[in-house]
XYZ file of C-alpha atoms in Angstrom:
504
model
C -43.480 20.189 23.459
C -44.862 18.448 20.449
C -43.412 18.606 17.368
C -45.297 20.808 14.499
C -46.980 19.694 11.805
C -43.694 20.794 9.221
C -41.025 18.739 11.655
C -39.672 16.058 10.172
C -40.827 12.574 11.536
C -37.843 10.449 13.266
C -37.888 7.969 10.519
C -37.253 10.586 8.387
C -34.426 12.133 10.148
C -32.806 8.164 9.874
C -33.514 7.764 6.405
C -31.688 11.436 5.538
C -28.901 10.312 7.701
C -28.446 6.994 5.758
C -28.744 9.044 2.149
C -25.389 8.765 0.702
C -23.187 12.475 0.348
C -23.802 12.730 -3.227
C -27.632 12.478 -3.177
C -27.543 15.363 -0.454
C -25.442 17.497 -2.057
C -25.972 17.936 -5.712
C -22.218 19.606 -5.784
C -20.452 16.945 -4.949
C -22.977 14.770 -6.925
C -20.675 16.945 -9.893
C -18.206 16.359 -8.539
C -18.118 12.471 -8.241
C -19.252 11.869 -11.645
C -16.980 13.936 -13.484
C -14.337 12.279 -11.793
C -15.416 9.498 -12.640
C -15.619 10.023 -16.292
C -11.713 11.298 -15.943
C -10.305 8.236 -14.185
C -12.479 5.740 -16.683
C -10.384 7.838 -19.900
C -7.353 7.315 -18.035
C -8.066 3.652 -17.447
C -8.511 2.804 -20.769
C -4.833 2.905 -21.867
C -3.777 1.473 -18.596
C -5.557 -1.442 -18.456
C -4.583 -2.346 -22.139
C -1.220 -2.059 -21.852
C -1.330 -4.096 -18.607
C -3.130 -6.781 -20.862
C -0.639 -6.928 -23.130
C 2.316 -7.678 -20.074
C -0.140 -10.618 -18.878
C -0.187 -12.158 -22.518
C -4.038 -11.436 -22.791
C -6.381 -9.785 -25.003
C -6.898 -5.727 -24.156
C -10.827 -6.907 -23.377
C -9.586 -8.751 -20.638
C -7.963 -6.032 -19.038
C -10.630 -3.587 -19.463
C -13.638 -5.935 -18.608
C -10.908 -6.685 -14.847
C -10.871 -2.528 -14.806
C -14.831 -2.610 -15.185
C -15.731 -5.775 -12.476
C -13.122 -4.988 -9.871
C -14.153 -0.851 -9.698
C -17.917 -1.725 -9.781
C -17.235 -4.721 -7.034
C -15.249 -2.393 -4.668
C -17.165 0.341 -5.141
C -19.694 -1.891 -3.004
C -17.605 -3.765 -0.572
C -14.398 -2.253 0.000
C -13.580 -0.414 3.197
C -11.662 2.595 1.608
C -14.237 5.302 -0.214
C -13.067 6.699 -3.498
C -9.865 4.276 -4.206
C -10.206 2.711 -7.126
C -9.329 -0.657 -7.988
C -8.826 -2.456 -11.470
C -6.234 -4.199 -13.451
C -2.620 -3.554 -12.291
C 0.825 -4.126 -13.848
C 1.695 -5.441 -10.782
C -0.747 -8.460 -10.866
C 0.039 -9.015 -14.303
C 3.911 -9.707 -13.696
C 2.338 -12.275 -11.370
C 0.118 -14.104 -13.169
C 2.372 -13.504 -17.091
C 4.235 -16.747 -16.378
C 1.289 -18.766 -15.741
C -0.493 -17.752 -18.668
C 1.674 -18.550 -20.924
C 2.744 -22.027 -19.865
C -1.195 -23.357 -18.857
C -3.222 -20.878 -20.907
C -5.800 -18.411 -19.742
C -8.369 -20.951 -18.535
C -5.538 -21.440 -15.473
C -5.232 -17.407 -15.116
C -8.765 -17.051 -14.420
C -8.915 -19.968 -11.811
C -5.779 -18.489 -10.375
C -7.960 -14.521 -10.454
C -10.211 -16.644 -8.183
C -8.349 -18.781 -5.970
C -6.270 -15.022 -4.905
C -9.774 -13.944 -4.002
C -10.237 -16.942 -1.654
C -7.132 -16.246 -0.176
C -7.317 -12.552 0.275
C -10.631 -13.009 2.222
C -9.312 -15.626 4.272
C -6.356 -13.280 5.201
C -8.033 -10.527 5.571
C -10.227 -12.584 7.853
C -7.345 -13.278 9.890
C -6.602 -9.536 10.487
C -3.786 -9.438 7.619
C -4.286 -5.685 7.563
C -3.436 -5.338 11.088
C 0.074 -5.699 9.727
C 0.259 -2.337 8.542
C 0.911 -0.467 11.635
C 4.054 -2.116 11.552
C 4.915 0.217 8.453
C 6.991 3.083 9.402
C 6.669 6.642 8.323
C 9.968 6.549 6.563
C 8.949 3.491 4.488
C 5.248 5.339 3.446
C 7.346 8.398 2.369
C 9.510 6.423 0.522
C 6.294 4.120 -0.842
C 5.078 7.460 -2.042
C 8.535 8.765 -4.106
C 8.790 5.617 -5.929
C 5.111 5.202 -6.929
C 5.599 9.237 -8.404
C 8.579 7.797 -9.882
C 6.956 4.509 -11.869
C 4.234 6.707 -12.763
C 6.403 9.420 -14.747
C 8.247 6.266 -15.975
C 5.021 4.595 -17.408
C 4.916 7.576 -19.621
C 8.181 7.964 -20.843
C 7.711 5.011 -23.779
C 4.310 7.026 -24.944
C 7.293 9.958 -25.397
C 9.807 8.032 -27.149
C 9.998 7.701 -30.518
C 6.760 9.527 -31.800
C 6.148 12.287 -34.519
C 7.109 15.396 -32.895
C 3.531 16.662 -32.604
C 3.207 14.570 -29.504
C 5.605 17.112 -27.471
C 3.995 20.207 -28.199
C 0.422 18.382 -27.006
C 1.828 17.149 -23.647
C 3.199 21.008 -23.102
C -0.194 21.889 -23.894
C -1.879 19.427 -21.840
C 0.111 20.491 -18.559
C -0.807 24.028 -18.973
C -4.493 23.369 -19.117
C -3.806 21.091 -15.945
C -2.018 23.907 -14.539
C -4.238 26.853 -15.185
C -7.716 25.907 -16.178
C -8.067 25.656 -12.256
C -7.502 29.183 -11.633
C -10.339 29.770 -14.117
C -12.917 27.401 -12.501
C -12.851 23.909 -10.729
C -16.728 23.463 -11.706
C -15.246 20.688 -14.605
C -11.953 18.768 -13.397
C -8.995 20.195 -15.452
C -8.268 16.354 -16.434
C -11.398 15.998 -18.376
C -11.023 19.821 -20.081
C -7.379 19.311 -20.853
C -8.277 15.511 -22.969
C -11.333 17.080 -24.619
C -9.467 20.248 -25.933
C -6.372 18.022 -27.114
C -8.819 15.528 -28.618
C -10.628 17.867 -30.422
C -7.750 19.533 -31.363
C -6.229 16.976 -33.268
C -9.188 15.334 -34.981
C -9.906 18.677 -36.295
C -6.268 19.422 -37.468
C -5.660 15.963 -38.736
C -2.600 15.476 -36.047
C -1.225 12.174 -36.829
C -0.190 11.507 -33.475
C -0.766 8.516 -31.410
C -3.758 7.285 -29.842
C -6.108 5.249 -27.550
C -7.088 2.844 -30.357
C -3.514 2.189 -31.422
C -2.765 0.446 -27.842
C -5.533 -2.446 -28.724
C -9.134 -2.970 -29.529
C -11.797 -2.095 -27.428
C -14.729 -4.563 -26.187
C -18.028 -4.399 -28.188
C -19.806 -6.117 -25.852
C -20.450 -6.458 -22.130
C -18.280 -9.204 -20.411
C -20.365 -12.529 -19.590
C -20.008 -14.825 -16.298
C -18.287 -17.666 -16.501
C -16.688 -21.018 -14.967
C -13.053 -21.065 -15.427
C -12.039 -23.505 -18.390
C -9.520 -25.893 -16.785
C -10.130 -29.565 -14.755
C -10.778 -29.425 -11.486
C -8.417 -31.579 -10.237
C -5.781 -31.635 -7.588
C -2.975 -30.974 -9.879
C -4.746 -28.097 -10.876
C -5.012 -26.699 -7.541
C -1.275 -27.500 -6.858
C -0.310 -25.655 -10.119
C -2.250 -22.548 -9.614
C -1.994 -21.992 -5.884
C 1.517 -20.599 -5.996
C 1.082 -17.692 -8.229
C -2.990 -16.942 -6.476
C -1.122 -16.568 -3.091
C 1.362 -14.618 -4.575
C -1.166 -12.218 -6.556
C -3.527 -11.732 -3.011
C -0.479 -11.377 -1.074
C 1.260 -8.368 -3.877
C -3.126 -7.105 -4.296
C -3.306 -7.086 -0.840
C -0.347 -5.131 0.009
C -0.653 -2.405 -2.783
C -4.157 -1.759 -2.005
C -3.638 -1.490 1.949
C -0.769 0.882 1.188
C -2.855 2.989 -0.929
C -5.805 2.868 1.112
C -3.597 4.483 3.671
C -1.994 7.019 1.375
C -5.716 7.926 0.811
C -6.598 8.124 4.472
C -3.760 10.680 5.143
C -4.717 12.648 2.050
C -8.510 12.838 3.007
C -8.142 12.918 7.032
C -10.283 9.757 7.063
C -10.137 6.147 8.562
C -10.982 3.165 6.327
C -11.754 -0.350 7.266
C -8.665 -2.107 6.184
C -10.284 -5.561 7.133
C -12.851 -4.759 4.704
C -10.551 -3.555 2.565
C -9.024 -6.766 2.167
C -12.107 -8.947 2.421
C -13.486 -6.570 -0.378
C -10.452 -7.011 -2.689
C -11.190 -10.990 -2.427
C -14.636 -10.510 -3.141
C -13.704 -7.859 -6.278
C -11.733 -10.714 -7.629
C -13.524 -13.737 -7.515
C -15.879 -11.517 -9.205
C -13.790 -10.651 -11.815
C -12.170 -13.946 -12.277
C -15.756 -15.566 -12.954
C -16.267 -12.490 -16.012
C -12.877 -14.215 -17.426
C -10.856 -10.868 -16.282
C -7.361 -10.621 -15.316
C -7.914 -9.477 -11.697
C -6.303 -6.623 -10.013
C -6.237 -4.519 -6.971
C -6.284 -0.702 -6.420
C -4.266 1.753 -8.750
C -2.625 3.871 -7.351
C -1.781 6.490 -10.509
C -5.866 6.375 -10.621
C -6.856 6.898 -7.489
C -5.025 9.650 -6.964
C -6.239 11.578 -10.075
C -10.032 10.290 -8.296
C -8.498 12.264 -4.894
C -6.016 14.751 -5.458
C -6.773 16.025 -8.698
C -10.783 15.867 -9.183
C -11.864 15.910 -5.406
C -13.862 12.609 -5.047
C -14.431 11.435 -1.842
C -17.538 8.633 -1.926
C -18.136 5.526 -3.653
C -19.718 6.780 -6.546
C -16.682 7.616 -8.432
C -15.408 4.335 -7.764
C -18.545 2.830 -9.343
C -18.677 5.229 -12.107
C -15.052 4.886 -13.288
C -15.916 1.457 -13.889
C -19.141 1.924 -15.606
C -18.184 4.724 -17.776
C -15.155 2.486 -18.713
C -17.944 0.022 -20.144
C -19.748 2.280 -21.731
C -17.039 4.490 -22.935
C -15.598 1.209 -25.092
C -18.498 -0.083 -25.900
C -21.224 2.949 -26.970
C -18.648 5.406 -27.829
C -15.431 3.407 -28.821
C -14.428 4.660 -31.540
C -14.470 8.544 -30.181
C -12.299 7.481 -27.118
C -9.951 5.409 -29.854
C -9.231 8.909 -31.246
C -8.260 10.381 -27.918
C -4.376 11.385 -28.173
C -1.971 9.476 -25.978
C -0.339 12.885 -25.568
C -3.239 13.974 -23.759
C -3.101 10.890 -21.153
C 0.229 11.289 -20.644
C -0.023 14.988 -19.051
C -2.405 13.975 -17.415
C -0.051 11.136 -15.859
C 2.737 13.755 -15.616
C 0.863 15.781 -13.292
C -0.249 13.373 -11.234
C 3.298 11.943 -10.566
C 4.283 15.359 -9.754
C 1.479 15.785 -6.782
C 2.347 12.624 -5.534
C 5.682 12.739 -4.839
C 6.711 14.215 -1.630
C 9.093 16.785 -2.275
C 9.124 18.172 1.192
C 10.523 14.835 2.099
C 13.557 15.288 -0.215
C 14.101 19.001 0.892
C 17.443 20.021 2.444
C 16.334 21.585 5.516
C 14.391 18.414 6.340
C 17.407 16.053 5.222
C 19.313 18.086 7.413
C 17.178 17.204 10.571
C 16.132 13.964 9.578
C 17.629 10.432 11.479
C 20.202 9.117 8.719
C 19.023 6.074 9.157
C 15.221 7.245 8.479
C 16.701 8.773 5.444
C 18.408 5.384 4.290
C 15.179 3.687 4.878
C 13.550 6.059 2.382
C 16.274 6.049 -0.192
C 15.846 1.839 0.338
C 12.129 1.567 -0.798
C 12.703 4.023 -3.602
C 15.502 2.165 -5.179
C 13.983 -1.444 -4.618
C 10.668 -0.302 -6.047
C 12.109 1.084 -8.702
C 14.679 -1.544 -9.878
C 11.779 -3.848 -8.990
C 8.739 -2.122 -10.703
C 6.443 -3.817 -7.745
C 5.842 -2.155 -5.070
C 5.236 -4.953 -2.550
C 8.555 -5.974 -2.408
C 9.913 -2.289 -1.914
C 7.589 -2.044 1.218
C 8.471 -5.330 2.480
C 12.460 -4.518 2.232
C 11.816 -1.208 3.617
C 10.112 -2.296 6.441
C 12.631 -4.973 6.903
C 15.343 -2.419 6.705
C 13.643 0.234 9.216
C 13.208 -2.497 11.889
C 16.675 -3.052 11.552
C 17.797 0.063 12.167
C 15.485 0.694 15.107
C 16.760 -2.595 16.631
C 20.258 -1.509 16.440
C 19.006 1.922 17.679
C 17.394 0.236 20.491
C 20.254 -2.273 21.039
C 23.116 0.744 22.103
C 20.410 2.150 24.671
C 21.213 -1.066 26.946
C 23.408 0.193 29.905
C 24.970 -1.929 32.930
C 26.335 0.805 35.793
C 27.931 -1.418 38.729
C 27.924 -0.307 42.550
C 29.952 -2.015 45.292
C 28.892 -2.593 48.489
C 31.119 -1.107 51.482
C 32.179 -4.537 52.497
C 33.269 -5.408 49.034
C 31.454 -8.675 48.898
C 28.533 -7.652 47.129
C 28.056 -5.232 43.829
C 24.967 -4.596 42.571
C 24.357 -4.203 38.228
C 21.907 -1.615 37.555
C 20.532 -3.143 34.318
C 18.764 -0.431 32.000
C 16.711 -0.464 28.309
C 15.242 -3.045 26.291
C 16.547 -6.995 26.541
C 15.932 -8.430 23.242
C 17.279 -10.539 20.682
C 19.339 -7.353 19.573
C 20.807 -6.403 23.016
C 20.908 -9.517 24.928
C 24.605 -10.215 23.180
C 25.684 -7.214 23.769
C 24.563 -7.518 27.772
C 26.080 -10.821 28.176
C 29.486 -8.415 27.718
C 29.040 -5.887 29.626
C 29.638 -7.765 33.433
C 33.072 -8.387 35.004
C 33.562 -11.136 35.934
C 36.826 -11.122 36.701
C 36.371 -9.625 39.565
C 33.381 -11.151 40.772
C 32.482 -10.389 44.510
C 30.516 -13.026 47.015
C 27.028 -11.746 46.089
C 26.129 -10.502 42.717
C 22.831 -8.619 42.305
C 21.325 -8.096 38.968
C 18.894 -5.237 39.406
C 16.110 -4.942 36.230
C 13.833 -2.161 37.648
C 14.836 0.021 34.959
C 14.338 -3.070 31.988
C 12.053 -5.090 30.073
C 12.739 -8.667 29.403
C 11.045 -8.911 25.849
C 12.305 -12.329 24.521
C 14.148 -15.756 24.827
C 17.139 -14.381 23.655
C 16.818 -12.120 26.804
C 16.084 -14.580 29.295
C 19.257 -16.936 28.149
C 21.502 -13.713 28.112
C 20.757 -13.988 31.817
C 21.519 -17.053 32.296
C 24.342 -16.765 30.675
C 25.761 -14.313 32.988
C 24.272 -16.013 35.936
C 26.217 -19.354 34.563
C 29.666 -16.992 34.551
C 29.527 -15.657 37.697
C 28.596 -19.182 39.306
C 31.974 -20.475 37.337
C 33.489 -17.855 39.722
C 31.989 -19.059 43.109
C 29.343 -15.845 43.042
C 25.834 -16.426 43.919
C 22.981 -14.695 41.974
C 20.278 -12.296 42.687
C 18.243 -11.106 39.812
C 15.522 -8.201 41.172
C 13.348 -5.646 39.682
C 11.317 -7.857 37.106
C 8.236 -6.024 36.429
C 4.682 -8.919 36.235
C 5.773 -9.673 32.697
C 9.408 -9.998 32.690
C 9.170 -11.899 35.614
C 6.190 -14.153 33.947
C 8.936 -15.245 30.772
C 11.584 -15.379 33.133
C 10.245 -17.466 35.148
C 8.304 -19.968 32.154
C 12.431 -19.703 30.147
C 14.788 -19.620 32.721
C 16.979 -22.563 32.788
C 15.415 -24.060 29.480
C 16.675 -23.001 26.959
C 20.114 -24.927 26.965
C 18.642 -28.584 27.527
C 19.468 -28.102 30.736
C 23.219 -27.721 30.474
C-alpha cells in the first residue's frame, strides 16, 4: 500500500520528532516562558547579594546568572535546572578576590571549568550512586532550611509594611492556583505586590536597594592577570575547589530534579556542561556558578517547566529585565521575593521524612544519617560538605551493619581430630577484626577446615584476617584447609595470601 497524497513524507515524520516540546505544543510553549520570566525576577536579588559575599560588583553576578543559564541551557544534561551564580561558589572564590583582585577570580571561573570537564570526563558523576537515600532526604531538609534562612535578613529590621506584603504574597501563592494555573502564581503574586506599592507609595524595600543593575550587555574578555606559573599555582587551589563544590551541588540537584520529574539526565554531561557554562562565563568577566537549587525548583515544582527553554529564558529575561526595563524591576518589593522564597522552601522540604509514623519505622541509624547532613549543611551553609559527611557517615553505619552479620558456627568431626568453621557474611576491612576473634584456638584439633561457601572475600584486610588465623592455629600444631572460595575470592586470595606481612 502506498502512502496518499496527504501522508506525511518520512523526512517529515524525523524532522517532527526532532522539534523540541515547546514548538509542538503551544501550552507548554506558556508554560516555559512564563517560568522563565518568574525564575529571571527571582534571580535578580539572588545573584546580587551573592556578588556582594564574593567582594564584586552586583553586574558581575547578574551577567554569571545570564552566561551560565544561557550556556547550560545548551549543553547540560539535566532539562529545566537552572544554573547561575551561587553563594556557594562565592564563599569559594571571596578569599581570592580580595587578596589578588578580580583579574585572578575570573582566571580561577575558568580554570574550575577546565577541571570540571576533565572530571566529568573521567566519569566524576558516576560517584553519585554512592549517595544514599538517607543522605538525599537529608540534602533536601537542609537546602528548605537555607532557603527560608536566606530570607529571614529581608524580614529583619524593615518598616512594618513588609509583613503584611509577605502574608499577602503567600496567599496569592496559595490560592491564585485554585483560580487558574494558565499564569504561574509566582509571577501574579510579584506583579500585584509591585503594583500595589508603587501605587500606594509603600516605602518598603526593594530590588534596586540590593545594588545597581547592568546597563549594558556583558563583553568577552581575557582574564587580566600574567600568565605565569605562579599564577597557575595561586589560582589552582580555590578553581579545584569551586568545580569540585559546582560539581557536587549541581549533580545533587540534577538528581533531586530527576526524582521530581520521573526523568533520567546525563550526569556526564551534566558535568562536562557545567565546565563549559563556566569557562564561558569566566571569559564575560562573571563570577561563575553552578545550578541553584532555590531556582530551579520554583522552574519545576512551582511553574511546571520541564525543557530547556526556561533555562535559556531565565537567563535572557534576566538581561533584558536589567537592562530594558531596570528601573521597573528596581521597584519590585523584596517582600514580594521573599514569599515567593517562603513557599518554595516549604515544597521542598520533605516533611513526610520527618513524620512520626515514618521515624517510628525508620533504621536509627538512617535517621542519624539524615539528622547529620541537615546539621552540617546548616552550620556549614555549603552543601557539598553536608553531602560528603553524610555519605561518609551512612557508609559507616552500613559497614558496622554489615560487620555484626559475620558468623563462625564450628562442627567437630566424630574422631575429634578435625572441626570444620562454617564462615558466613561479608570479609572486609570492617569484619575481618572481628573474624580473627571468633576461632578457638585453644582447643585446636589435628585438622582445621575453614569453610567460605557462605562468604565473600572483598579486601586485603580479609585475606590477612585469614592468615592470621591460619598463622594461630599453625602456632598450635593444626594444619589448614581453607574451602568454599567462590572464582573471585579465591582470585585475591590467591594474588594476597602470604604477602601482606613481608613474609613474616
Amino acid at each position: 500500500m502506498f502512502p496518499s497524497a496527504d501522508s506525511p513524507s518520512p523526512a517529515a515524520v524525523r524532522l517532527r520528532a526532532l522539534r523540541p516540546d515547546w514548538l509542538a505544543d503551544p501550552r507548554v510553549w506558556r508554560t516555559e516562558v512564563l517560568a522563565g520570566l518568574v525564575v529571571a525576577l527571582a534571580l535578580i536579588p539572588e545573584a546580587i547579594s551573592f556578588s556582594i559575599i564574593a567582594g564584586v560588583d552586583p553586574e558581575t553576578g547578574l551577567f554569571a546568572s545570564f552566561t551560565m543559564a544561557v550556556t547550560i541551557s545548551v549543553v547540560g544534561g539535566r532539562r529545566a535546572m537552572i544554573s547561575a551564580a551561587t553563594g556557594a561558589v562565592a564563599l569559594v572564590v571571596a578569599p581570592l578576590n580580595r587578596e589578588h583582585g578580580f583579574g585572578y577570580l575570573v582566571a580561577t571561573v575558568v580554570l574550575a571549568g577546565v577541571f570540571q570537564i576533565l572530571l566529568g570526563a573521567l566519569g566524576v558523576a558516576k560517584l553519585m550512586r554512592f549517595v544514599p537515600r538517607s543522605v538525599m532526604v537529608g540534602f533536601v531538609n537542609s537546602l528548605a532550611i537555607l532557603i527560608f534562612l536566606a530570607q529571614v535578613p529581608q524580614m529583619r529590621d524593615v518598616p512594618w509594611p513588609v509583613y503584611p506584603l509577605i502574608l499577602a504574597g503567600l496567599a496569592l501563592l496559595v490560592f491564585f492556583p485554585r483560580i487558574t494555573t494558565v499564569v504561574p502564581a509566582p509571577l501574579v503574586s510579584i506583579a500585584v505586590l509591585t503594583a500595589l506599592t508603587v501605587a500606594a507609595g509603600i516605602a518598603v524595600p526593594t530590588v534596586g536597594d540590593e545594588g545597581a543593575l547592568p546597563s549594558s550587555l556583558p563583553v568577552p574578555g581575557l582574564p587580566d592577570v600574567p600568565f605565569t606559573t605562579d599564577t597557575l599555582t595561586t589560582i589552582a587551589p580555590y578553581a579545584l575547589a569551586m568545580a569540585l563544590v559546582g560539581l557536587m551541588e549541581s549533580l545533587m540537584t540534577a538528581k533531586l530534579v530527576d526524582e521530581i520529574t520521573g526523568t533520567r539526565s546525563s550526569k556526564t554531561r551534566e558535568s562536562v556542561g557545567q565546565g563549559i557554562a563556566n569557562i564561558v562565563t569566566g571569559f564575560f568577566g562573571g563570577m561563575g556558578g553552578c545550578a541553584m537549587i532555590g531556582q530551579t525548583m520554583i522552574n519545576v515544582k512551582v511553574s511546571g517547566a520541564r525543557t530547556r527553554l526556561s533555562t535559556f529564558l531565565a537567563g535572557a529575561f534576566l538581561m533584558v529585565l536589567c537592562v530594558v526595563f531596570g528601573p521597573v524591576v528596581s521597584d519590585i518589593p523584596m517582600a514580594a521575593l521573599v514569599a515567593v522564597m517562603v513557599m518554595v522552601a516549604f515544597g521542598t522540604f520533605d516533611w513526610h521524612s520527618i513524620a512520626p509514623k515514618t521515624l517510628r519505622r525508620m533504621p536509627l541509624g538512617e535517621i542519624a544519617v539524615m539528622v547529620i547532613t541537615v546539621v552540617v549543611v546548616v552550620a556549614t551553609s555549603n552543601l557539598a560538605i553536608g553531602v560528603v559527611v553524610g555519605s561518609v557517615t551512612a557508609m559507616t553505619v552500613f559497614a558496622r551493619r554489615v560487620a555484626h552479620l559475620t558468623r563462625v558456627t564450628s562442627v567437630t568431626g566424630p574422631d575429634g581430630t578435625t572441626v570444620v568453621h562454617h564462615v558466613t557474611g561479608e570479609l572486609f576491612f570492617a569484619s575481618s577484626n572481628e573474624l580473627v576473634g571468633q576461632f578457638d584456638y585453644a582447643r585446636a584439633p589435628e585438622h582445621v577446615v575453614i569453610d567460605l561457601h557462605e562468604a565473600h572475600v572483598w579486601d586485603a584486610s580479609s585475606v590477612a584476617a585469614l592468615d592470621a588465623v591460619e598463622a594461630k592455629y599453625r602456632e598450635r600444631g593444626s594444619t589448614v584447609e581453607i574451602v568454599g572460595l567462590n572464582p573471585a575470592s579465591a582470585e585475591l586470595h590467591g594474588k594476597l595470601s602470604g604477602e601482606l606481612t613481608g613474609g613474616h
